[in-house]
Amino acid sequence: MEDAIVLTYEVSPDDFTRAGEASSDVKSKLKQMGVSPEAVRKVAIAMYEGEINMVIHAKGGEITVSITPEQITMVLADVGPGIPDVELAMKAGYSTAPDEIRSLGFGAGMGLPNMKKYTDEMNIDTTVGVGTTITMVVKL
Ligand SMILES: Nc1ncnc2c1ncn2[C@@H]1O[C@H](COP(=O)(O)OP(=O)(O)OP(=O)(O)O)[C@@H](O)[C@H]1O
Ligand SMILES: [Mg+2]
């Protein structure tokens, strides 16, 4: 990864006005770099879902995006509550989002399944009470 371009973002907690800023910045930078529209779309969708999850379910966190000619790697790290049952959380339709979050249009339980669907590799490293780090790779 010597020649990787690395972008880092702070995701602020509970700030819906700014949620999605990091993924839209990555989207426009990848477009400028001439990355294929298909790969840009996958990265934008997967990263947006992960970013929103950090705002809704954790206390924000940090996102690092590494770009090489071979792949785009996204690492989303938070110090939120962790995910007690990853297999259950990955199920389409499963959500713990409270009513006030659902009234904003979130909470369909489709974020994690879509992150999996739109990436070539996805790994969830989570510990209850410590936090969650999700690593996703889109191959170019
Ligand atoms: N970073 C995280 N920290 C703690 N829990 C999380 C995190 N990301 C997801 N979860 C848990 O996994 C569940 C499923 O996440 P998923 O993104 O699929 O659905 P959602 O965020 O509830 O709804 P949607 O993404 O459709 O708006 C969440 O409801 C939450 O309980
Ligand atoms: Mg979600």
PDB file of C-alpha atoms in Angstrom, residues 68-122:
ATOM      1  CA  THR A  68      -4.697   2.193  -4.714  1.00  0.00           C
ATOM      2  CA  PRO A  69      -4.946   1.199  -8.373  1.00  0.00           C
ATOM      3  CA  GLU A  70      -6.191  -2.228  -7.184  1.00  0.00           C
ATOM      4  CA  GLN A  71      -8.811  -1.382  -4.561  1.00  0.00           C
ATOM      5  CA  ILE A  72     -10.541   1.076  -2.267  1.00  0.00           C
ATOM      6  CA  THR A  73     -10.413   0.190   1.419  1.00  0.00           C
ATOM      7  CA  MET A  74     -12.733   1.882   3.916  1.00  0.00           C
ATOM      8  CA  VAL A  75     -12.149   1.540   7.657  1.00  0.00           C
ATOM      9  CA  LEU A  76     -14.945   2.899   9.857  1.00  0.00           C
ATOM     10  CA  ALA A  77     -13.993   2.958  13.530  1.00  0.00           C
ATOM     11  CA  ASP A  78     -16.224   4.028  16.410  1.00  0.00           C
ATOM     12  CA  VAL A  79     -16.180   3.830  20.182  1.00  0.00           C
ATOM     13  CA  GLY A  80     -19.931   3.243  20.410  1.00  0.00           C
ATOM     14  CA  PRO A  81     -21.825   0.464  22.203  1.00  0.00           C
ATOM     15  CA  GLY A  82     -20.659  -2.370  19.935  1.00  0.00           C
ATOM     16  CA  ILE A  83     -22.908  -4.928  18.236  1.00  0.00           C
ATOM     17  CA  PRO A  84     -23.911  -7.811  20.561  1.00  0.00           C
ATOM     18  CA  ASP A  85     -25.058 -10.183  17.787  1.00  0.00           C
ATOM     19  CA  VAL A  86     -23.438  -9.472  14.416  1.00  0.00           C
ATOM     20  CA  GLU A  87     -25.292 -12.254  12.588  1.00  0.00           C
ATOM     21  CA  LEU A  88     -28.632 -10.824  13.736  1.00  0.00           C
ATOM     22  CA  ALA A  89     -27.575  -7.238  12.912  1.00  0.00           C
ATOM     23  CA  MET A  90     -26.673  -8.367   9.364  1.00  0.00           C
ATOM     24  CA  LYS A  91     -30.216  -9.661   8.742  1.00  0.00           C
ATOM     25  CA  ALA A  92     -32.294  -7.550   6.349  1.00  0.00           C
ATOM     26  CA  GLY A  93     -34.955  -5.703   8.331  1.00  0.00           C
ATOM     27  CA  TYR A  94     -33.263  -5.981  11.737  1.00  0.00           C
ATOM     28  CA  SER A  95     -32.960  -2.600  13.448  1.00  0.00           C
ATOM     29  CA  THR A  96     -32.707  -1.232  16.955  1.00  0.00           C
ATOM     30  CA  ALA A  97     -33.311   2.348  15.785  1.00  0.00           C
ATOM     31  CA  PRO A  98     -35.694   4.205  18.125  1.00  0.00           C
ATOM     32  CA  ASP A  99     -38.925   5.852  16.914  1.00  0.00           C
ATOM     33  CA  GLU A 100     -37.480   9.369  16.595  1.00  0.00           C
ATOM     34  CA  ILE A 101     -34.788   8.001  14.256  1.00  0.00           C
ATOM     35  CA  ARG A 102     -37.384   6.054  12.250  1.00  0.00           C
ATOM     36  CA  SER A 103     -39.429   9.227  11.831  1.00  0.00           C
ATOM     37  CA  LEU A 104     -36.390  10.691  10.016  1.00  0.00           C
ATOM     38  CA  GLY A 105     -36.541   7.827   7.522  1.00  0.00           C
ATOM     39  CA  PHE A 106     -33.820   5.587   8.955  1.00  0.00           C
ATOM     40  CA  GLY A 107     -34.218   2.216  10.641  1.00  0.00           C
ATOM     41  CA  ALA A 108     -35.276  -0.076   7.796  1.00  0.00           C
ATOM     42  CA  GLY A 109     -32.509  -2.448   8.851  1.00  0.00           C
ATOM     43  CA  MET A 110     -30.975  -2.392   5.381  1.00  0.00           C
ATOM     44  CA  GLY A 111     -27.682  -0.573   6.004  1.00  0.00           C
ATOM     45  CA  LEU A 112     -25.431  -3.502   6.936  1.00  0.00           C
ATOM     46  CA  PRO A 113     -26.939  -5.883   4.298  1.00  0.00           C
ATOM     47  CA  ASN A 114     -26.333  -3.209   1.638  1.00  0.00           C
ATOM     48  CA  MET A 115     -22.772  -2.601   2.842  1.00  0.00           C
ATOM     49  CA  LYS A 116     -22.163  -6.318   2.341  1.00  0.00           C
ATOM     50  CA  LYS A 117     -23.938  -6.352  -1.031  1.00  0.00           C
ATOM     51  CA  TYR A 118     -22.027  -3.423  -2.524  1.00  0.00           C
ATOM     52  CA  THR A 119     -18.517  -4.406  -1.400  1.00  0.00           C
ATOM     53  CA  ASP A 120     -16.180  -7.254  -2.302  1.00  0.00           C
ATOM     54  CA  GLU A 121     -14.991  -7.793   1.265  1.00  0.00           C
ATOM     55  CA  MET A 122     -16.482  -6.772   4.580  1.00  0.00           C
TER      56      MET A 122
END
